[in-house]
PDB file of C-alpha atoms in Angstrom:
ATOM      1  CA  MET U   5     -79.104  13.133  34.915  1.00 46.00           C
ATOM      2  CA  LYS U   6     -75.706  14.211  33.746  1.00 45.00           C
ATOM      3  CA  ASN U   7     -75.916  17.252  36.003  1.00 49.00           C
ATOM      4  CA  ILE U   8     -76.703  14.961  38.965  1.00 44.00           C
ATOM      5  CA  ILE U   9     -73.754  12.675  38.320  1.00 44.00           C
ATOM      6  CA  ALA U  10     -71.541  15.602  37.860  1.00 44.00           C
ATOM      7  CA  ALA U  11     -72.577  17.248  41.039  1.00 44.00           C
ATOM      8  CA  LEU U  12     -72.318  13.892  43.145  1.00 43.00           C
ATOM      9  CA  SER U  13     -68.595  13.624  41.480  1.00 44.00           C
ATOM     10  CA  ILE U  14     -67.638  17.356  42.684  1.00 44.00           C
ATOM     11  CA  VAL U  15     -68.864  16.255  46.240  1.00 42.00           C
ATOM     12  CA  ALA U  16     -66.922  13.008  46.263  1.00 44.00           C
ATOM     13  CA  ALA U  17     -63.931  14.862  45.172  1.00 43.00           C
ATOM     14  CA  THR U  18     -64.137  17.505  47.797  1.00 40.00           C
ATOM     15  CA  PRO U  19     -62.048  16.720  50.873  1.00 45.00           C
ATOM     16  CA  ALA U  20     -63.499  16.155  54.296  1.00 54.00           C
ATOM     17  CA  MET U  21     -63.486  19.295  56.442  1.00 69.00           C
ATOM     18  CA  ALA U  22     -60.151  19.590  58.025  1.00 87.00           C
ATOM     19  CA  ARG U  23     -60.366  19.273  61.960  1.00 93.00           C
ATOM     20  CA  ASP U  24     -58.493  21.530  64.247  1.00 97.00           C
ATOM     21  CA  LYS U  25     -55.528  19.711  66.031  1.00 98.00           C
ATOM     22  CA  MET U  26     -54.989  19.802  69.526  1.00 98.00           C
ATOM     23  CA  THR U  27     -52.246  18.219  71.896  1.00 98.00           C
ATOM     24  CA  LEU U  28     -53.465  16.906  75.349  1.00 98.00           C
ATOM     25  CA  LEU U  29     -50.523  15.588  77.776  1.00 98.00           C
ATOM     26  CA  LEU U  30     -51.662  13.300  80.476  1.00 98.00           C
ATOM     27  CA  ASP U  31     -50.541  13.354  83.696  1.00 96.00           C
ATOM     28  CA  TRP U  32     -49.620   9.650  83.780  1.00 93.00           C
ATOM     29  CA  PHE U  33     -50.197   6.535  81.574  1.00 95.00           C
ATOM     30  CA  VAL U  34     -53.724   6.041  80.385  1.00 97.00           C
ATOM     31  CA  ASN U  35     -55.940   4.773  83.159  1.00 98.00           C
ATOM     32  CA  PRO U  36     -59.641   5.152  84.415  1.00 98.00           C
ATOM     33  CA  ASP U  37     -58.954   8.636  85.496  1.00 98.00           C
ATOM     34  CA  HIS U  38     -58.854   9.571  81.999  1.00 98.00           C
ATOM     35  CA  GLY U  39     -62.109   7.976  81.027  1.00 98.00           C
ATOM     36  CA  PRO U  40     -64.008  11.023  79.461  1.00 98.00           C
ATOM     37  CA  ILE U  41     -61.115  11.788  77.347  1.00 98.00           C
ATOM     38  CA  ILE U  42     -60.903   8.064  75.832  1.00 98.00           C
ATOM     39  CA  ILE U  43     -64.540   7.906  75.420  1.00 98.00           C
ATOM     40  CA  ALA U  44     -64.774  11.188  73.665  1.00 98.00           C
ATOM     41  CA  GLU U  45     -62.273  10.047  71.301  1.00 98.00           C
ATOM     42  CA  GLU U  46     -63.780   6.395  70.873  1.00 98.00           C
ATOM     43  CA  ASN U  47     -67.328   7.742  70.455  1.00 98.00           C
ATOM     44  CA  GLY U  48     -66.347  10.615  68.156  1.00 98.00           C
ATOM     45  CA  TYR U  49     -67.298  13.368  70.238  1.00 98.00           C
ATOM     46  CA  PHE U  50     -63.980  15.264  69.468  1.00 98.00           C
ATOM     47  CA  ALA U  51     -64.674  14.814  65.720  1.00 98.00           C
ATOM     48  CA  ASP U  52     -68.285  16.054  66.274  1.00 98.00           C
ATOM     49  CA  GLU U  53     -66.728  19.284  67.528  1.00 98.00           C
ATOM     50  CA  GLY U  54     -64.351  19.465  64.794  1.00 98.00           C
ATOM     51  CA  LEU U  55     -61.261  18.467  66.610  1.00 98.00           C
ATOM     52  CA  GLU U  56     -58.421  16.088  66.149  1.00 98.00           C
ATOM     53  CA  VAL U  57     -57.011  15.381  69.627  1.00 98.00           C
ATOM     54  CA  GLU U  58     -53.487  13.867  69.925  1.00 98.00           C
ATOM     55  CA  VAL U  59     -53.477  12.377  73.512  1.00 98.00           C
ATOM     56  CA  VAL U  60     -49.944  11.920  74.768  1.00 98.00           C
ATOM     57  CA  ALA U  61     -48.799  10.069  77.855  1.00 96.00           C
ATOM     58  CA  PRO U  62     -45.634  11.618  79.487  1.00 94.00           C
ATOM     59  CA  ALA U  63     -42.281   9.870  80.071  1.00 91.00           C
ATOM     60  CA  ASP U  64     -41.956  12.416  83.023  1.00 91.00           C
ATOM     61  CA  PRO U  65     -45.141  12.889  84.893  1.00 89.00           C
ATOM     62  CA  SER U  66     -43.867  16.405  86.303  1.00 90.00           C
ATOM     63  CA  ALA U  67     -43.246  17.723  82.791  1.00 95.00           C
ATOM     64  CA  PRO U  68     -46.622  18.392  81.045  1.00 97.00           C
ATOM     65  CA  PRO U  69     -47.424  21.484  82.807  1.00 98.00           C
ATOM     66  CA  ARG U  70     -44.132  23.079  81.976  1.00 97.00           C
ATOM     67  CA  LEU U  71     -44.499  21.757  78.459  1.00 98.00           C
ATOM     68  CA  VAL U  72     -47.906  23.615  78.136  1.00 98.00           C
ATOM     69  CA  ALA U  73     -46.397  26.734  79.842  1.00 98.00           C
ATOM     70  CA  ALA U  74     -43.695  26.583  77.211  1.00 97.00           C
ATOM     71  CA  GLY U  75     -46.222  26.390  74.308  1.00 96.00           C
ATOM     72  CA  GLN U  76     -45.267  22.776  73.267  1.00 97.00           C
ATOM     73  CA  ALA U  77     -48.791  21.604  73.899  1.00 98.00           C
ATOM     74  CA  ASP U  78     -52.363  22.849  74.198  1.00 98.00           C
ATOM     75  CA  LEU U  79     -53.480  21.204  77.280  1.00 98.00           C
ATOM     76  CA  ALA U  80     -52.073  19.176  80.114  1.00 98.00           C
ATOM     77  CA  VAL U  81     -53.921  17.073  82.653  1.00 98.00           C
ATOM     78  CA  SER U  82     -52.728  18.355  86.121  1.00 97.00           C
ATOM     79  CA  TYR U  83     -53.690  18.666  89.800  1.00 97.00           C
ATOM     80  CA  GLN U  84     -55.244  21.824  91.261  1.00 97.00           C
ATOM     81  CA  PRO U  85     -52.834  21.677  94.504  1.00 96.00           C
ATOM     82  CA  GLN U  86     -49.928  21.803  92.159  1.00 96.00           C
ATOM     83  CA  LEU U  87     -51.180  24.438  89.806  1.00 97.00           C
ATOM     84  CA  HIS U  88     -51.518  26.813  92.717  1.00 97.00           C
ATOM     85  CA  LEU U  89     -47.733  26.524  93.509  1.00 96.00           C
ATOM     86  CA  GLN U  90     -46.687  26.490  89.900  1.00 97.00           C
ATOM     87  CA  ILE U  91     -48.421  30.022  89.407  1.00 98.00           C
ATOM     88  CA  HIS U  92     -46.472  31.181  92.302  1.00 97.00           C
ATOM     89  CA  GLU U  93     -43.371  29.896  90.705  1.00 96.00           C
ATOM     90  CA  GLY U  94     -44.101  32.082  87.649  1.00 97.00           C
ATOM     91  CA  LEU U  95     -45.478  29.424  85.352  1.00 98.00           C
ATOM     92  CA  PRO U  96     -48.010  31.009  82.758  1.00 98.00           C
ATOM     93  CA  LEU U  97     -50.833  28.583  83.448  1.00 98.00           C
ATOM     94  CA  LYS U  98     -54.488  28.362  84.410  1.00 98.00           C
ATOM     95  CA  ARG U  99     -57.084  26.078  85.075  1.00 98.00           C
ATOM     96  CA  VAL U 100     -59.579  25.800  82.220  1.00 98.00           C
ATOM     97  CA  GLY U 101     -61.388  22.516  82.831  1.00 98.00           C
ATOM     98  CA  THR U 102     -62.048  19.935  85.302  1.00 98.00           C
ATOM     99  CA  LEU U 103     -61.598  16.354  84.788  1.00 98.00           C
ATOM    100  CA  VAL U 104     -61.994  14.763  88.231  1.00 98.00           C
ATOM    101  CA  ALA U 105     -63.902  16.958  90.521  1.00 98.00           C
ATOM    102  CA  THR U 106     -63.138  15.398  94.066  1.00 98.00           C
ATOM    103  CA  PRO U 107     -59.930  14.635  95.868  1.00 98.00           C
ATOM    104  CA  LEU U 108     -58.501  11.250  95.161  1.00 97.00           C
ATOM    105  CA  ASN U 109     -55.618  11.554  97.488  1.00 96.00           C
ATOM    106  CA  CYS U 110     -55.459   9.995 100.955  1.00 97.00           C
ATOM    107  CA  LEU U 111     -53.211   8.992 103.775  1.00 97.00           C
ATOM    108  CA  LEU U 112     -53.177   5.024 103.468  1.00 98.00           C
ATOM    109  CA  VAL U 113     -52.448   2.622 106.142  1.00 98.00           C
ATOM    110  CA  LEU U 114     -52.884  -0.984 106.837  1.00 98.00           C
ATOM    111  CA  LYS U 115     -56.359  -1.632 107.847  1.00 96.00           C
ATOM    112  CA  ASP U 116     -55.359  -4.054 110.689  1.00 94.00           C
ATOM    113  CA  GLY U 117     -52.225  -2.464 111.394  1.00 95.00           C
ATOM    114  CA  PRO U 118     -50.674  -0.285 114.247  1.00 95.00           C
ATOM    115  CA  ILE U 119     -52.083   3.027 112.924  1.00 97.00           C
ATOM    116  CA  GLN U 120     -55.756   3.163 113.948  1.00 96.00           C
ATOM    117  CA  GLU U 121     -55.864   6.940 114.347  1.00 97.00           C
ATOM    118  CA  LEU U 122     -53.826   9.699 112.880  1.00 97.00           C
ATOM    119  CA  SER U 123     -52.490  10.336 116.456  1.00 97.00           C
ATOM    120  CA  ASP U 124     -50.562   6.908 116.049  1.00 98.00           C
ATOM    121  CA  LEU U 125     -48.467   8.221 113.579  1.00 97.00           C
ATOM    122  CA  LYS U 126     -46.165   9.854 115.899  1.00 96.00           C
ATOM    123  CA  GLY U 127     -42.706   8.777 115.688  1.00 97.00           C
ATOM    124  CA  LYS U 128     -43.587   6.873 112.573  1.00 97.00           C
ATOM    125  CA  LYS U 129     -42.415   6.697 108.965  1.00 97.00           C
ATOM    126  CA  ILE U 130     -44.624   8.167 106.081  1.00 97.00           C
ATOM    127  CA  GLY U 131     -43.895   7.393 102.390  1.00 95.00           C
ATOM    128  CA  PHE U 132     -44.446   9.913  99.650  1.00 92.00           C
ATOM    129  CA  SER U 133     -43.614  10.530  96.047  1.00 87.00           C
ATOM    130  CA  VAL U 134     -43.788  14.070  95.246  1.00 79.00           C
ATOM    131  CA  ALA U 135     -42.617  16.703  97.680  1.00 77.00           C
ATOM    132  CA  GLY U 136     -44.486  20.041  97.924  1.00 80.00           C
ATOM    133  CA  VAL U 137     -48.165  20.224  98.576  1.00 87.00           C
ATOM    134  CA  GLU U 138     -47.984  16.876 100.516  1.00 87.00           C
ATOM    135  CA  GLU U 139     -46.182  18.677 103.274  1.00 85.00           C
ATOM    136  CA  ALA U 140     -49.186  21.025 103.821  1.00 89.00           C
ATOM    137  CA  VAL U 141     -51.656  18.335 103.627  1.00 93.00           C
ATOM    138  CA  LEU U 142     -49.926  16.237 106.164  1.00 92.00           C
ATOM    139  CA  GLN U 143     -49.363  19.290 108.480  1.00 91.00           C
ATOM    140  CA  ALA U 144     -53.106  20.050 108.215  1.00 93.00           C
ATOM    141  CA  MET U 145     -54.328  16.356 108.777  1.00 95.00           C
ATOM    142  CA  LEU U 146     -51.787  15.572 111.508  1.00 95.00           C
ATOM    143  CA  GLY U 147     -52.023  18.903 113.397  1.00 92.00           C
ATOM    144  CA  GLU U 148     -55.469  18.306 114.562  1.00 87.00           C
ATOM    145  CA  HIS U 149     -54.205  15.074 116.210  1.00 95.00           C
ATOM    146  CA  GLY U 150     -51.305  16.516 117.990  1.00 94.00           C
ATOM    147  CA  VAL U 151     -48.712  15.438 115.744  1.00 96.00           C
ATOM    148  CA  THR U 152     -46.066  17.842 114.338  1.00 93.00           C
ATOM    149  CA  PRO U 153     -43.792  17.601 111.417  1.00 90.00           C
ATOM    150  CA  SER U 154     -40.903  17.005 113.771  1.00 93.00           C
ATOM    151  CA  ASP U 155     -42.697  13.902 114.923  1.00 96.00           C
ATOM    152  CA  ILE U 156     -42.735  11.827 111.934  1.00 96.00           C
ATOM    153  CA  GLU U 157     -40.054  10.770 109.173  1.00 96.00           C
ATOM    154  CA  MET U 158     -40.895  11.452 105.785  1.00 94.00           C
ATOM    155  CA  ILE U 159     -39.264   8.894 103.187  1.00 94.00           C
ATOM    156  CA  ASN U 160     -39.455   9.177  99.326  1.00 93.00           C
ATOM    157  CA  VAL U 161     -40.648   6.047  98.111  1.00 93.00           C
ATOM    158  CA  ASN U 162     -40.500   6.870  94.371  1.00 84.00           C
ATOM    159  CA  PHE U 163     -44.103   6.076  93.267  1.00 80.00           C
ATOM    160  CA  SER U 164     -43.988   2.744  95.163  1.00 89.00           C
ATOM    161  CA  LEU U 165     -46.601   3.703  97.527  1.00 93.00           C
ATOM    162  CA  SER U 166     -48.629   0.563  98.345  1.00 94.00           C
ATOM    163  CA  PRO U 167     -45.685  -1.854  98.123  1.00 95.00           C
ATOM    164  CA  SER U 168     -43.548   0.220 100.381  1.00 96.00           C
ATOM    165  CA  LEU U 169     -46.631   0.196 102.801  1.00 97.00           C
ATOM    166  CA  MET U 170     -47.273  -3.498 102.443  1.00 96.00           C
ATOM    167  CA  SER U 171     -43.483  -4.535 103.013  1.00 95.00           C
ATOM    168  CA  GLY U 172     -43.284  -2.556 106.188  1.00 95.00           C
ATOM    169  CA  GLN U 173     -40.703  -0.064 104.833  1.00 96.00           C
ATOM    170  CA  VAL U 174     -43.115   2.785 105.814  1.00 97.00           C
ATOM    171  CA  ASP U 175     -46.126   2.914 108.434  1.00 97.00           C
ATOM    172  CA  ALA U 176     -48.290   4.977 105.975  1.00 97.00           C
ATOM    173  CA  VAL U 177     -48.339   6.703 102.593  1.00 97.00           C
ATOM    174  CA  ILE U 178     -49.633  10.055 101.409  1.00 95.00           C
ATOM    175  CA  GLY U 179     -50.474  10.621  97.807  1.00 93.00           C
ATOM    176  CA  ALA U 180     -52.206   7.288  97.370  1.00 94.00           C
ATOM    177  CA  PHE U 181     -55.272   7.403  95.213  1.00 96.00           C
ATOM    178  CA  ARG U 182     -58.213   5.741  96.890  1.00 96.00           C
ATOM    179  CA  ASN U 183     -59.605   4.502  93.602  1.00 97.00           C
ATOM    180  CA  PHE U 184     -56.240   2.634  92.827  1.00 96.00           C
ATOM    181  CA  GLU U 185     -53.991   1.838  95.872  1.00 95.00           C
ATOM    182  CA  LEU U 186     -56.785   0.527  97.909  1.00 95.00           C
ATOM    183  CA  ASN U 187     -57.768  -1.686  95.190  1.00 96.00           C
ATOM    184  CA  GLN U 188     -54.426  -2.854  94.174  1.00 95.00           C
ATOM    185  CA  MET U 189     -53.648  -3.793  98.026  1.00 96.00           C
ATOM    186  CA  GLU U 190     -57.021  -5.888  98.277  1.00 96.00           C
ATOM    187  CA  ILE U 191     -56.177  -7.583  95.068  1.00 97.00           C
ATOM    188  CA  GLU U 192     -52.874  -8.771  96.452  1.00 96.00           C
ATOM    189  CA  GLY U 193     -54.669  -9.880  99.585  1.00 96.00           C
ATOM    190  CA  VAL U 194     -53.777  -6.953 101.952  1.00 96.00           C
ATOM    191  CA  GLU U 195     -56.540  -4.655 103.152  1.00 96.00           C
ATOM    192  CA  GLY U 196     -55.722  -0.902 103.502  1.00 97.00           C
ATOM    193  CA  ARG U 197     -57.700   1.942 105.040  1.00 97.00           C
ATOM    194  CA  CYS U 198     -57.770   5.494 103.706  1.00 97.00           C
ATOM    195  CA  PHE U 199     -57.808   8.741 105.944  1.00 97.00           C
ATOM    196  CA  TYR U 200     -59.494  10.969 103.413  1.00 97.00           C
ATOM    197  CA  VAL U 201     -57.620  14.562 103.108  1.00 97.00           C
ATOM    198  CA  GLU U 202     -61.093  16.212 102.906  1.00 97.00           C
ATOM    199  CA  GLU U 203     -62.183  14.887 106.177  1.00 96.00           C
ATOM    200  CA  GLU U 204     -59.162  15.702 108.056  1.00 95.00           C
ATOM    201  CA  GLY U 205     -58.970  19.439 107.614  1.00 93.00           C
ATOM    202  CA  VAL U 206     -57.818  19.920 104.233  1.00 96.00           C
ATOM    203  CA  PRO U 207     -60.091  22.040 102.031  1.00 97.00           C
ATOM    204  CA  SER U 208     -61.702  19.930  99.033  1.00 97.00           C
ATOM    205  CA  TYR U 209     -60.426  20.478  95.738  1.00 98.00           C
ATOM    206  CA  ASP U 210     -60.328  19.273  92.009  1.00 98.00           C
ATOM    207  CA  GLU U 211     -57.902  16.296  91.882  1.00 98.00           C
ATOM    208  CA  LEU U 212     -57.561  16.416  88.114  1.00 98.00           C
ATOM    209  CA  ILE U 213     -57.767  19.525  86.017  1.00 98.00           C
ATOM    210  CA  TYR U 214     -57.056  20.635  82.573  1.00 98.00           C
ATOM    211  CA  VAL U 215     -54.516  23.534  82.410  1.00 98.00           C
ATOM    212  CA  ALA U 216     -53.364  26.031  79.524  1.00 98.00           C
ATOM    213  CA  ASN U 217     -51.282  28.720  78.714  1.00 98.00           C
ATOM    214  CA  PRO U 218     -53.612  31.724  79.024  1.00 97.00           C
ATOM    215  CA  ASP U 219     -51.198  33.635  76.702  1.00 97.00           C
ATOM    216  CA  ARG U 220     -51.280  31.034  73.959  1.00 96.00           C
ATOM    217  CA  MET U 221     -54.226  29.214  74.392  1.00 97.00           C
ATOM    218  CA  ASP U 222     -57.224  29.037  71.922  1.00 97.00           C
ATOM    219  CA  ALA U 223     -60.362  29.408  73.983  1.00 97.00           C
ATOM    220  CA  ASP U 224     -62.736  28.109  71.230  1.00 97.00           C
ATOM    221  CA  LYS U 225     -60.756  25.206  70.739  1.00 98.00           C
ATOM    222  CA  ILE U 226     -60.663  24.377  74.516  1.00 98.00           C
ATOM    223  CA  ALA U 227     -64.414  24.994  74.804  1.00 98.00           C
ATOM    224  CA  ARG U 228     -65.128  22.433  72.098  1.00 98.00           C
ATOM    225  CA  PHE U 229     -62.800  20.008  73.715  1.00 98.00           C
ATOM    226  CA  LEU U 230     -64.613  20.564  76.999  1.00 98.00           C
ATOM    227  CA  ALA U 231     -68.082  19.946  75.281  1.00 98.00           C
ATOM    228  CA  ALA U 232     -66.804  16.728  74.030  1.00 98.00           C
ATOM    229  CA  THR U 233     -65.748  15.482  77.372  1.00 98.00           C
ATOM    230  CA  GLU U 234     -68.890  16.571  79.002  1.00 98.00           C
ATOM    231  CA  LYS U 235     -70.723  14.595  76.382  1.00 98.00           C
ATOM    232  CA  ALA U 236     -68.411  11.764  77.180  1.00 98.00           C
ATOM    233  CA  THR U 237     -68.803  12.085  80.974  1.00 98.00           C
ATOM    234  CA  GLN U 238     -72.711  11.852  80.416  1.00 98.00           C
ATOM    235  CA  TYR U 239     -72.292   8.716  78.375  1.00 98.00           C
ATOM    236  CA  ILE U 240     -70.228   7.098  80.995  1.00 98.00           C
ATOM    237  CA  VAL U 241     -72.736   7.824  83.818  1.00 98.00           C
ATOM    238  CA  ASN U 242     -75.656   6.794  81.718  1.00 98.00           C
ATOM    239  CA  ASN U 243     -73.865   3.630  80.288  1.00 98.00           C
ATOM    240  CA  PRO U 244     -71.250   2.584  82.990  1.00 97.00           C
ATOM    241  CA  GLU U 245     -70.690  -0.933  81.825  1.00 97.00           C
ATOM    242  CA  LYS U 246     -70.882  -0.298  78.169  1.00 98.00           C
ATOM    243  CA  SER U 247     -68.343   2.588  78.578  1.00 98.00           C
ATOM    244  CA  TRP U 248     -66.068   0.354  80.299  1.00 98.00           C
ATOM    245  CA  GLU U 249     -66.099  -2.007  77.448  1.00 98.00           C
ATOM    246  CA  ILE U 250     -65.095   0.568  75.023  1.00 98.00           C
ATOM    247  CA  PHE U 251     -62.476   2.035  77.313  1.00 98.00           C
ATOM    248  CA  ALA U 252     -60.808  -1.410  78.015  1.00 98.00           C
ATOM    249  CA  ALA U 253     -60.988  -2.340  74.436  1.00 98.00           C
ATOM    250  CA  THR U 254     -58.436   0.219  73.649  1.00 98.00           C
ATOM    251  CA  SER U 255     -55.504  -1.581  75.337  1.00 97.00           C
ATOM    252  CA  THR U 256     -54.876  -4.917  76.567  1.00 97.00           C
ATOM    253  CA  GLU U 257     -52.852  -3.355  79.419  1.00 97.00           C
ATOM    254  CA  LEU U 258     -56.313  -1.756  80.846  1.00 98.00           C
ATOM    255  CA  GLN U 259     -58.022  -5.299  80.719  1.00 98.00           C
ATOM    256  CA  ASP U 260     -57.441  -6.293  84.292  1.00 98.00           C
ATOM    257  CA  GLU U 261     -58.898  -6.467  87.802  1.00 98.00           C
ATOM    258  CA  LEU U 262     -57.421  -3.447  89.076  1.00 98.00           C
ATOM    259  CA  ASN U 263     -58.619  -1.148  86.379  1.00 98.00           C
ATOM    260  CA  ALA U 264     -62.067  -2.718  86.201  1.00 98.00           C
ATOM    261  CA  ARG U 265     -62.539  -1.919  89.923  1.00 98.00           C
ATOM    262  CA  ALA U 266     -60.712   1.515  89.438  1.00 98.00           C
ATOM    263  CA  TRP U 267     -63.351   2.355  86.773  1.00 98.00           C
ATOM    264  CA  VAL U 268     -66.256   1.619  89.000  1.00 98.00           C
ATOM    265  CA  ASP U 269     -64.593   3.795  91.991  1.00 98.00           C
ATOM    266  CA  THR U 270     -63.869   6.707  89.582  1.00 98.00           C
ATOM    267  CA  LEU U 271     -67.060   7.098  87.752  1.00 97.00           C
ATOM    268  CA  PRO U 272     -68.923   9.157  90.392  1.00 97.00           C
ATOM    269  CA  ARG U 273     -65.919  11.531  90.568  1.00 98.00           C
ATOM    270  CA  PHE U 274     -65.745  12.641  87.025  1.00 98.00           C
ATOM    271  CA  ALA U 275     -66.712  16.306  86.614  1.00 98.00           C
ATOM    272  CA  LEU U 276     -70.282  16.475  85.030  1.00 98.00           C
ATOM    273  CA  ARG U 277     -69.615  20.127  84.096  1.00 97.00           C
ATOM    274  CA  PRO U 278     -65.957  20.106  83.061  1.00 98.00           C
ATOM    275  CA  ALA U 279     -65.899  23.807  81.959  1.00 97.00           C
ATOM    276  CA  GLY U 280     -67.511  25.093  85.009  1.00 95.00           C
ATOM    277  CA  PHE U 281     -65.825  25.832  88.315  1.00 94.00           C
ATOM    278  CA  ASP U 282     -66.250  26.809  92.157  1.00 96.00           C
ATOM    279  CA  ALA U 283     -64.470  29.845  92.546  1.00 97.00           C
ATOM    280  CA  GLY U 284     -64.706  29.550  96.392  1.00 97.00           C
ATOM    281  CA  ARG U 285     -62.865  26.342  96.287  1.00 97.00           C
ATOM    282  CA  TYR U 286     -59.846  27.864  94.482  1.00 98.00           C
ATOM    283  CA  ALA U 287     -59.921  30.767  96.798  1.00 98.00           C
ATOM    284  CA  ARG U 288     -59.955  28.315  99.967  1.00 98.00           C
ATOM    285  CA  PHE U 289     -57.222  26.320  98.756  1.00 98.00           C
ATOM    286  CA  GLU U 290     -55.097  29.358  97.988  1.00 98.00           C
ATOM    287  CA  ALA U 291     -55.603  30.622 101.482  1.00 98.00           C
ATOM    288  CA  PHE U 292     -55.120  27.036 102.837  1.00 96.00           C
ATOM    289  CA  LEU U 293     -51.594  27.179 100.942  1.00 96.00           C
ATOM    290  CA  LYS U 294     -50.634  30.589 102.321  1.00 96.00           C
ATOM    291  CA  ASP U 295     -51.643  29.628 106.071  1.00 95.00           C
ATOM    292  CA  SER U 296     -49.589  26.466 105.846  1.00 92.00           C
ATOM    293  CA  GLY U 297     -46.360  28.645 104.557  1.00 93.00           C
ATOM    294  CA  MET U 298     -46.463  27.065 101.096  1.00 93.00           C
ATOM    295  CA  ILE U 299     -46.785  30.399  99.447  1.00 95.00           C
ATOM    296  CA  GLY U 300     -46.190  33.962 100.531  1.00 96.00           C
ATOM    297  CA  SER U 301     -49.069  35.866  99.055  1.00 97.00           C
ATOM    298  CA  LEU U 302     -52.592  35.167  97.613  1.00 98.00           C
ATOM    299  CA  ASN U 303     -53.342  35.155  94.080  1.00 98.00           C
ATOM    300  CA  PRO U 304     -57.164  36.211  92.783  1.00 98.00           C
ATOM    301  CA  VAL U 305     -59.149  33.281  91.611  1.00 98.00           C
ATOM    302  CA  GLU U 306     -59.050  34.918  87.973  1.00 97.00           C
ATOM    303  CA  ALA U 307     -55.184  34.408  87.811  1.00 98.00           C
ATOM    304  CA  ILE U 308     -55.904  30.774  88.925  1.00 98.00           C
ATOM    305  CA  ALA U 309     -58.845  29.523  87.108  1.00 98.00           C
ATOM    306  CA  ILE U 310     -61.430  30.511  84.361  1.00 97.00           C
ATOM    307  CA  ASP U 311     -64.418  29.219  82.542  1.00 96.00           C
ATOM    308  CA  VAL U 312     -63.458  29.477  78.712  1.00 96.00           C
ATOM    309  CA  THR U 313     -66.951  29.057  77.807  1.00 94.00           C
ATOM    310  CA  ALA U 314     -67.828  32.422  79.431  1.00 90.00           C
ATOM    311  CA  GLN U 315     -65.138  34.434  77.418  1.00 69.00           C
TER     312      GLN U 315
END
């Protein structure tokens, strides 16, 4: 009996197995786009993989990929279109996982407004938030409808996409997320209409991805991170209402109609296999950017995206 008590005392005195720490920088404040990350934390899936993940919302949404490239974080949530350009700029980054596996971006107009066809945008104003890829996207979308870049006026609306459209400051906005801006406008009593980029000449792509510095990353930790978020995604798909309750309970700021609607619209777009990727999709988008004049050469897919679980 004394031996059993002594053994139990030793177990009780032994500290819990230390978990590997990781830092993940988000692309924006926490919202339904980040569902698998939050559910993985709340349901203990990160802990099951021996991970302690610090999730950080950025003060500057453009900073996370550069901070990861500089070795100041393990992972960042970013965007496939931007990754292509950042690699050509010389940033040491690669896609190591996918969070949202379809485009969310759309060109948004008023449903009952003067823009009923893309050709109606000739001579009109289009609002945007982030310069760069949006120019190539617009060129592809409008080019098939006889509208050239010189036919439109681009206006930087500083992330005020739907308000600038509803106020009449612009006739359309590019960069609106179909799961948020459409719902936001409807809640405010103004119906919008999306022209979906993947239906208007732009190759389909992964909207939200995880990027890492390939020279500094710990592939094993990232593989475990992706295993946890895959399990979380499966839980969300199987338990949409319960997962929303868990997600919304993490912050009072999430407990409103906009986030509840966005959760439903985002759910079918989460990557069911976050580690896996379609090499052809990355090759096609790289070629699209070169054809549009955004980049001067083509990088091979292995320089853009990898499956860390295959290493």
